[in-house]
Amino acid sequence: IVARLLAEQVGPAGSVVGADINGEMLSVARQRSAASGHAGEFIESPVHPLNLSDGEFDVVVCQQGFQFFPDRTAAAGEVFRCLKGGGSVVISTWRPVTECGFFGAVCETLESLGEAEISNTMRVPFDFIAGEELARPFEASGFSNVSVENVIKPLEIAGGVEQAVSLAYATPIAPKLRDLPQAAQIQFRDGLTEC
């Protein structure tokens, strides 16, 4: 989605390259980008080392991935290597789950049901990296003017409670939710409704 939106922004004069370690995700990205008329290049590559040339990009965008990289300083170093002089980086990660209303409610509900393991799985993308810890790898890799900004965006679930429950079942914890006994799934839905 991000690559497709960026391709719209740069237009035919620019180019966008998407990189991911997951070949299946890249396959979907290629199909959707081609269907939208904003085809970009997609490469399968780990973040360290990135299979990209030195000084190739004006801007690097990483949405909801940086918190999963095992060696964040090496990842930031690879981003630095791939940027042209004066280039920019935008990294987007979640805030702690307690600050993310709906997702925090999912975790609280699971914990109230004694399902801490599922709650902990849900917490990973949110609680994996905190505040200024995000800046350190970039500072250590040679970036200047590094800043961390807390941006708050409302999550509007237009379909109300039913859509909220469906959204919980569309997250990475969905298989574990479906494996719960039917009574526990009902308790989960009821508990989430009360939040």
Backbone as a ProteinNet text record, in pm:
[ID]
protein_1_A
[PRIMARY]
IVARLLAEQVGPAGSVVGADINGEMLSVARQRSAASGHAGEFIESPVHPLNLSDGEFDVVVCQQGFQFFPDRTAAAGEVFRCLKGGGSVVISTWRPVTECGFFGAVCETLESLGEAEISNTMRVPFDFIAGEELARPFEASGFSNVSVENVIKPLEIAGGVEQAVSLAYATPIAPKLRDLPQAAQIQFRDGLTEC
[TERTIARY]
83.1	0	87.3	188.4	275	348.4	402.6	473.4	379.4	258.1	160.2	127.2	105.5	75.2	194.4	315.6	434.5	451.4	421.3	429.9	335.2	217.6	125	185.7	257.9	317.9	433.3	520	636.4	602.3	493	451	551.2	534.9	621.4	766.7	791.8	928.1	1012.6	948.7	1020.7	1003.8	1063.9	1048.1	1042.2	978	962.2	1005	1084.1	1126.5	1077.7	1005.5	959.7	1045.6	1085.8	1167.5	1102	1103.4	1049.5	1116.1	1121.5	1180.4	1077.8	949.4	840.7	797.6	832.7	799.3	651	569.7	424.9	367.2	416.1	369.1	408.4	528.6	573.1	488.6	447.7	361.4	229.1	171	45.9	70.5	182.4	214.5	228	294.6	310.6	174.9	89.7	-42.7	-125.8	-129.4	-212.1	-157	-26.5	33.2	6.3	21.4	-5.4	-152	-242	-385.2	-421.6	-345.9	-376.3	-309.8	-223.5	-153.9	-30.9	10	127.1	231.6	270.2	365.7	501.8	557.1	692.2	774.5	896.5	982.1	974.5	968.2	963.1	1071.6	1152.6	1261.4	1249.5	1287.2	1289.9	1428.6	1432.5	1561.5	1542.9	1638.1	1638.4	1680.5	1661.1	1700.8	1852.1	1915.5	2060.5	2120.8	2186.2	2209.2	2094.4	2063.6	1964.4	2025.8	1952.9	2001.3	1979.4	2038.6	2023.1	2158.5	2173.3	2300.6	2321.2	2446.8	2482.7	2428.8	2380	2339.3	2233.3	2142.6	2043.8	1915.5	1880.3	1747.2	1749.5	1648.3	1628.1	1556.4	1465	1382.3	1365.5	1371.4	1339.1	1225.1	1123	1007.2	996.5	980.1	962.4	839.6	733.7	610.2	592	587.6	557.7	648.8	776.7	871.5	990.8	1031.6	1156.7	1159.1	1043.3	1039.1	1066.5	1059.9	1082.1	1224.8	1305.7	1441	1527.4	1595.1	1672.8	1792.4	1854.5	1967.5	1931.3	1871.8	1821.2	1933.6	2048	2158.9	2210.8	2222.3	2264.1	2160.7	2032.8	1926.6	1935.6	1953.5	1967.1	2090.9	2198.1	2319.6	2296.9	2218.3	2185.9	2100.8	2007.7	1927.7	2019.2	2110.1	2205	2288.7	2333.5	2414.9	2338.5	2210.9	2130.2	2083.4	2091.4	2044.7	2148.6	2098.3	2184.1	2218.1	2326	2359.3	2242.3	2206.5	2093	1957.8	1957.9	1832.2	1761.4	1636.8	1552.2	1497	1466.5	1406.6	1283.1	1177.2	1057	1028.4	1026.7	999.2	869.4	780.2	654.5	644.8	626.4	602.9	487.2	425.9	317.8	373	288.4	315.5	281.4	313.8	275.4	125	90.3	-48.6	-144.7	-96.8	-184.1	-227.4	-157.5	-191.9	-271.8	-302.6	-371	-506.4	-600.3	-733.8	-784.6	-821.9	-882.4	-788.6	-662.5	-568.9	-537.9	-535.4	-519.7	-638.1	-758.4	-879.8	-876.2	-824.9	-811	-720.1	-606.9	-512.3	-572.9	-637.9	-700.6	-805.1	-886.4	-991.5	-930.4	-828.6	-763.1	-702.3	-638	-577.2	-682.7	-798.1	-905.1	-960.4	-941	-986	-875.8	-760.2	-648.8	-572.4	-584.1	-516.8	-398.4	-306.3	-189.9	-101.2	-89.5	-4.1	-54.7	-185.2	-241	-225.5	-249.4	-232.9	-88.7	7	148.1	182.9	122.9	143.4	90.4	-26.1	-85.7	0.8	67	147.8	277.6	327.4	460.1	480.6	393.3	422.7	415.4	349.5	329.7	437.5	469.3	555.5	700.4	735.6	867.3	974.4	937.2	1034.6	970.1	1045.2	986.1	1056.2	979	1022.3	1157.6	1246	1376.7	1465.1	1428.3	1503	1502	1399.8	1388.7	1495.8	1536.7	1635.7	1777.8	1810.4	1949.3	2015.2	1949.4	2016.1	2051.3	1968.9	1993.4	2107.7	2110.6	2220.8	2353.1	2350.5	2471.2	2517.8	2426.5	2459.1	2501.3	2508.7	2557.4	2452.5	2326.7	2221.6	2232.8	2199.7	2191.1	2045.6	2011.7	1874.2	1772.2	1802.4	1712	1609.8	1482.3	1377.8	1270.6	1210.8	1100.2	977.1	871.6	748.2	634.3	554.6	437.3	318	269	154.9	34.6	-72.6	-193.2	-298	-345.5	-450.6	-564.1	-686.5	-798.9	-825.4	-862.2	-904.8	-1056.9	-1118.7	-1264.7	-1313.6	-1395.8	-1452.5	-1599.5	-1626.6	-1759.2	-1869.5	-1835.1	-1935	-1965.6	-1911.4	-1940.8	-1880	-1945.6	-1893.3	-1869.9	-1963.3	-1946.1	-1822.7	-1802	-1683.3	-1556.4	-1563.6	-1448.3	-1409.5	-1507.6	-1480.2	-1420.8	-1478.2	-1424.6	-1280.6	-1252.8	-1116.4	-1018.9	-1059.6	-973.3	-942	-1041.8	-1023.8	-949.4	-911.9	-834.3	-689.1	-651.6	-514.5	-430.5	-300.5	-216.9	-253.8	-333.8	-373.1	-496.7	-552.2	-676.4	-673.7	-567.6	-569.1	-581.3	-513.5	-520.9	-660.2	-721.9	-859.5	-954.6	-939.4	-1028.2	-1007.9	-887.1	-858.4	-915.3	-959.1	-1018.2	-1148.9	-1185.5	-1316.6	-1426.7	-1538.3	-1648.3	-1690.6	-1696.1	-1736.1	-1637.9	-1508	-1406.9	-1415.5	-1449.1	-1465.9	-1584.1	-1690.3	-1806.5	-1768.1	-1693.1	-1646.4	-1556.9	-1472.3	-1387.1	-1470.7	-1567	-1652.7	-1729.7	-1784.2	-1857.8	-1766	-1647.3	-1553.1	-1506.4	-1481.5	-1438.3	-1550.4	-1672.8	-1788.8	-1799.1	-1767.8	-1778.3	-1669.3	-1556	-1447.3	-1490.7
-118.9	0	124.8	127	244.6	265.7	159.6	173.1	226.4	176.3	220.3	368.4	411.4	552.1	641.2	594.3	672.1	682.5	574.7	578	682.9	697.3	801.8	939.7	956.3	1086.1	1123.3	1029.2	1061.9	1067	1000.9	1003.2	937	959.7	892.4	941.4	1057.5	1110.4	1041.8	976.4	911	760.7	692.9	547.9	507.1	394.9	341	195.3	158.3	19.2	-26.5	-135.5	-194.4	-315.8	-327.1	-441.9	-508.5	-640.3	-715.8	-852.2	-914.5	-1047.7	-1156.5	-1117.6	-1212.4	-1211.1	-1317.3	-1327.3	-1324.9	-1383.7	-1384.2	-1243.6	-1165	-1026.6	-947.7	-972.2	-904	-942.3	-1066.4	-1111.4	-1035.5	-1021.9	-944.9	-798.9	-742.7	-603	-581.7	-673.1	-661.9	-663.8	-757.1	-769.2	-643.4	-596	-479	-352	-339.5	-221.1	-220.3	-336.2	-344.7	-313.8	-365.4	-341.1	-193.9	-122.2	20	108.8	51.4	129.8	200.3	168.6	230.8	124.2	51.4	-56.5	-1.3	-59.5	-26	-152.5	-143.1	-260.4	-314.6	-445.9	-508.9	-614.6	-607.5	-703.2	-776.3	-904	-982.7	-968.4	-912.6	-887.1	-870.6	-921.9	-888.1	-741.8	-686.4	-547.7	-535.9	-644.7	-641	-768.8	-766.5	-650.4	-629.8	-504.4	-470.9	-495	-557	-586.4	-464.9	-351.2	-225.2	-156	-68.7	1.1	114.9	152.9	268.3	396.6	487.4	619.8	621.2	527.8	511.9	591.3	625.1	678.6	816.5	894.9	1026.4	1012	915.7	896.1	746.5	707.5	570.3	578.3	496.5	489.6	347	332	200.3	206.8	139.7	140.8	8.2	15.8	-99.3	-218.8	-192.3	-300.8	-287.3	-165.5	-142.8	-211.6	-218.3	-278.9	-429.4	-491	-634.7	-671	-573.8	-604	-647.4	-760.9	-810.4	-721.5	-658.7	-569.6	-432.6	-349.2	-219.8	-126.2	-131.7	-44.7	-85.2	-214.1	-260.8	-221.4	-231	-191.4	-43.1	40	183.9	213.8	138.1	154.5	122.8	20.9	-13.4	96.4	151.4	262.2	380	410.6	520.5	496.8	375.4	339.8	360.5	328.9	335.4	477.3	568.4	705.6	790.5	880.2	983.8	1082	1157.6	1262.3	1358.6	1391.1	1479.7	1410.3	1278.4	1203.8	1199.1	1155.5	1152.2	1012.6	986.6	860.1	890.2	815.2	822.1	680.2	662.9	533.1	546.4	452.2	453.3	325.2	340.8	226.2	261.4	161.1	182.7	236	304.8	341.2	219.3	221.9	109.4	79.9	-45.3	-87	-19	17.5	85.4	222.9	276.4	406.4	392.2	270.2	243.6	180	264.6	226.6	87.8	64.2	-62.6	-180	-167.8	-279	-303.3	-196.3	-211	-284.2	-253.5	-320.5	-469.9	-504.5	-646.1	-716	-653.6	-714	-725.7	-619.6	-622.2	-732	-744.3	-846.2	-985.7	-1009.7	-1140.5	-1171.8	-1071.5	-1092.8	-1121.7	-1055.4	-1080.4	-1222.6	-1282.7	-1420.8	-1522.8	-1474.5	-1564	-1606.3	-1529	-1562	-1467.9	-1466.3	-1376.3	-1406	-1532.1	-1566.6	-1499.8	-1503.7	-1440.3	-1288.7	-1234.8	-1091.3	-1049.4	-1128.4	-1095.7	-1098.6	-1189.9	-1194	-1066.3	-1020.5	-897.9	-776.1	-779.9	-665.5	-646	-750.4	-745.3	-623.7	-596	-481.6	-347.2	-343.3	-218.7	-194.5	-294.4	-277.7	-318.6	-343.7	-394.3	-286.4	-161.3	-52.2	70.1	139.9	251.3	382.5	488.8	627.1	653.9	712.1	754.6	637.5	517.1	399.7	389.7	445.3	444.9	532.2	639.7	732.3	676.2	599.6	556	485.2	389.8	322.8	418.7	519.2	614.2	708.9	751.6	836.6	760.6	633.6	551.7	521.6	535.5	503.5	624.6	741.2	859	959.3	933.2	1028.9	1153.4	1267.7	1391.5	1437.1	1526.5	1578.4	1466.7	1375.3	1265.2	1315	1293.8	1332	1224.8	1210.1	1116.1	1198.8	1175.8	1252.1	1155.5	1190.6	1110.5	1166.7	1092.8	1135.1	1050.8	1116.9	1046	1055.9	941.8	934	850.3	897.5	818.3	696.2	587.8	468.1	466.1	489.9	491.4	358.8	292.8	164.6	191.3	222.1	268.5	166.4	38.5	-66.2	-98.5	-20.2	-39.7	-165.9	-218.9	-331.5	-455.1	-486.4	-606.7	-596.3	-478.4	-461.2	-464.1	-411.5	-414.9	-558.7	-642	-783.7	-848.8	-818.3	-873.6	-828.1	-703.4	-651.4	-729.6	-761.7	-841.7	-976.3	-1033.3	-1161.7	-1148.4	-1026.5	-1003.9	-968.1	-972.5	-941.1	-1069.7	-1059.3	-1180.2	-1280.8	-1239.2	-1334.8	-1414.4	-1389.8	-1455.8	-1607.8	-1677.8	-1824	-1867.4	-1794.9	-1829.9	-1800.2	-1692.9	-1664.1	-1773.7	-1816.1	-1919.7	-2054.9	-2076.6	-2203	-2207.7	-2091.9	-2090.8	-2168.4	-2230.7	-2295.3	-2192.3	-2238.9	-2148.7	-2059	-2113.2	-2033.1	-1918.9	-1945.8	-1841.8	-1736	-1777.6	-1680.8	-1588.3	-1643.3	-1561.6	-1464	-1511.9	-1423.7	-1312.4	-1347.4	-1247.8	-1140.6	-1183.3	-1086.8	-998.9	-1062.3	-984.5	-886.8	-933.5	-847.2	-731	-756.8	-651.2	-550.8	-597.9	-508.9	-414.1	-462.8	-380.5	-274	-297.3	-197.2	-80.4
0	0	0	85.3	93.8	-38.4	-96	-223.4	-331.2	-333.7	-433.7	-415.5	-291.2	-264.8	-297.4	-267.3	-301.5	-452.7	-524.9	-671.7	-728.9	-669	-712	-689.7	-578.9	-545	-637.8	-669.6	-752.2	-900.2	-939.7	-1079.2	-1172.3	-1302.2	-1399.6	-1398	-1338.7	-1333.6	-1226.3	-1131.6	-1023.1	-1027.8	-933.6	-924.9	-778.5	-755.4	-620.5	-621.7	-522	-505.1	-368.1	-364.7	-239.4	-206.8	-82.4	-40.5	79.9	81.4	193.8	192.8	308.6	319.3	283.8	280.4	258.9	112.1	39.3	-102.4	-130.7	-42.7	-64.2	-55.7	39.4	49.5	-75.9	-126.1	-247.6	-367.9	-375.1	-484.9	-484	-366.9	-353.7	-390.7	-344.1	-374.7	-525.3	-593.8	-739.5	-808.9	-768.9	-831.1	-809.3	-686.1	-655	-718.8	-723.5	-786.6	-936.1	-999.8	-1143.3	-1172.4	-1087.9	-1107.9	-1091.9	-1009	-986.9	-1090.6	-1173.9	-1274.6	-1221.3	-1098.4	-1037.2	-1006.7	-1110	-1089	-1048.9	-948	-905.6	-911.1	-866.2	-858.8	-716.8	-703.2	-571.9	-566	-460.5	-446.4	-313.3	-317.6	-194	-133.7	-14	49.8	199	276.8	419.5	433	550.1	571	586.3	627.4	645.2	592.4	477	392.8	294	267.1	165	27.7	-58.3	-192.7	-283.1	-244.2	-316.9	-324.4	-422	-443.5	-345	-326.5	-243.1	-306	-220.9	-265.3	-372.7	-370	-478.1	-456.6	-331.5	-304.4	-240.2	-273.9	-212.3	-78.6	-70.9	48.8	73.3	198.8	239.5	338.9	317.9	407.3	458.2	588.1	648.8	738.1	694.8	772.4	844.9	976.1	1061.5	1035.6	1018.2	1003	1095.2	1123.5	1195.4	1330.8	1397.4	1529.7	1526.6	1408.1	1397.5	1356.7	1318.5	1272.5	1390.7	1379.7	1493.2	1528	1428.8	1453.9	1396.6	1479.3	1431.8	1387.8	1453.6	1413.6	1275.8	1249.8	1117	1011.9	1046.3	953.2	920.5	1022.7	1000.7	917.1	939.3	860.6	713.8	686.1	547.5	482.4	556.8	505.1	472.2	563.3	542.8	416	398.1	281.3	151	149.9	27.7	-7	88.7	65.4	-6.5	-91.8	-149.5	-38.7	-55.5	39.9	55	176.8	201.4	194.3	177.4	170	304	300.7	420.8	445.2	571.7	612.9	696.4	672.1	755.1	803.3	934.1	995.3	1074.3	1056.8	1130.9	1213.4	1344	1431.7	1524.2	1581.2	1676.5	1808.2	1882	2020.9	2107.2	2238	2324.1	2314.5	2323.3	2301.4	2399.3	2517.5	2614.6	2564.7	2465	2406.7	2277.1	2238.6	2111.9	2140.7	2180.7	2225.7	2193	2068.8	2031.3	2059	2016.4	2033	2180.4	2258.6	2403	2463.3	2412.2	2461	2428.4	2310.4	2273.7	2374.3	2406	2501.4	2640.5	2686.9	2819.5	2828.2	2724.8	2723.9	2729.9	2650.2	2651	2787.5	2848.3	2979.3	3085.1	3075.5	3173.1	3160.8	3043.4	3020.3	3049.9	3097.4	3126.3	3002.6	2895.8	2769.6	2747.1	2844.5	2838.6	2717.7	2680	2565.9	2437.8	2414.9	2294.9	2305.5	2423.2	2444.6	2416.1	2463.3	2439.9	2291.9	2217	2072.5	2007.9	2054.4	2000.7	2033.3	2146.1	2191	2111.2	2048	1986.5	1895	1798.4	1711.4	1783.3	1897.8	1970.9	2075.7	2151.1	2268	2242	2115.5	2082.2	2088.9	2068.8	2065.9	2129.9	2211.6	2285.9	2255.7	2242.9	2233.8	2172.9	2252.9	2204.1	2161.6	2201.2	2157.5	2004.8	1942.6	1797.1	1732.4	1798.1	1740.9	1746.2	1848.2	1871.6	1752.5	1687.8	1575	1461	1440.3	1331.9	1367.8	1491.8	1538.1	1529.9	1568.1	1564.9	1422.6	1325.1	1185.9	1104.5	1168.2	1097.7	1055.3	1086.1	1050.4	1137.4	1080.7	1158.1	1156.4	1244.4	1253.5	1276	1364.7	1396.1	1497.8	1467.8	1563.3	1566.1	1682.2	1700	1732.7	1658.3	1675.7	1706.3	1803.5	1837.5	1761.7	1665.1	1584.3	1624.5	1659.8	1702.8	1592.7	1549.6	1447.8	1504.3	1491.8	1543.7	1455.5	1518.9	1447.2	1453.8	1341.3	1336.5	1280.2	1359.2	1317.7	1288.6	1162	1121.2	1148.3	1144.4	1162.9	1307.5	1401.1	1542.5	1599.5	1701.2	1778.2	1691.3	1603.9	1520.8	1432.7	1376.2	1292.9	1378.4	1499.3	1589.5	1621.4	1648.5	1676.2	1551.3	1434.5	1309.5	1287	1322.6	1308.5	1396.3	1516.6	1605	1540	1470.7	1404	1270.2	1233	1111.1	1141.8	1268.5	1309.3	1309.6	1332.9	1336.3	1445.9	1544.5	1648.8	1610.1	1491.7	1449.6	1464.3	1419.9	1434.4	1580.7	1670.6	1812.5	1868.4	1822.1	1866.6	1820.5	1694.8	1640.9	1709.1	1764	1833	1974.4	2026.6	2160.2	2159.7	2271.4	2279.6	2251.9	2201	2163.2	2279.4	2400.2	2516.8	2540.8	2522.7	2542.1	2432.8	2311	2202.6	2230.5	2285.8	2322.2	2432.5	2531.8	2639.2	2583.8	2487.7	2425.1	2356.1	2278	2206.1	2305.3	2409.1	2509.8	2582.9	2620.7	2691.6	2605.4	2478.8	2387.7	2366.7	2363.1	2350.1	2467.2	2586.9	2708.6	2714.4	2646.5	2646.5	2565.4
[MASK]
+++++++++++++++++++++++++++++++++++++++++++++++++++++++++++++++++++++++++++++++++++++++++++++++++++++++++++++++++++++++++++++++++++++++++++++++++++++++++++++++++++++++++++++++++++++++++++++++++++

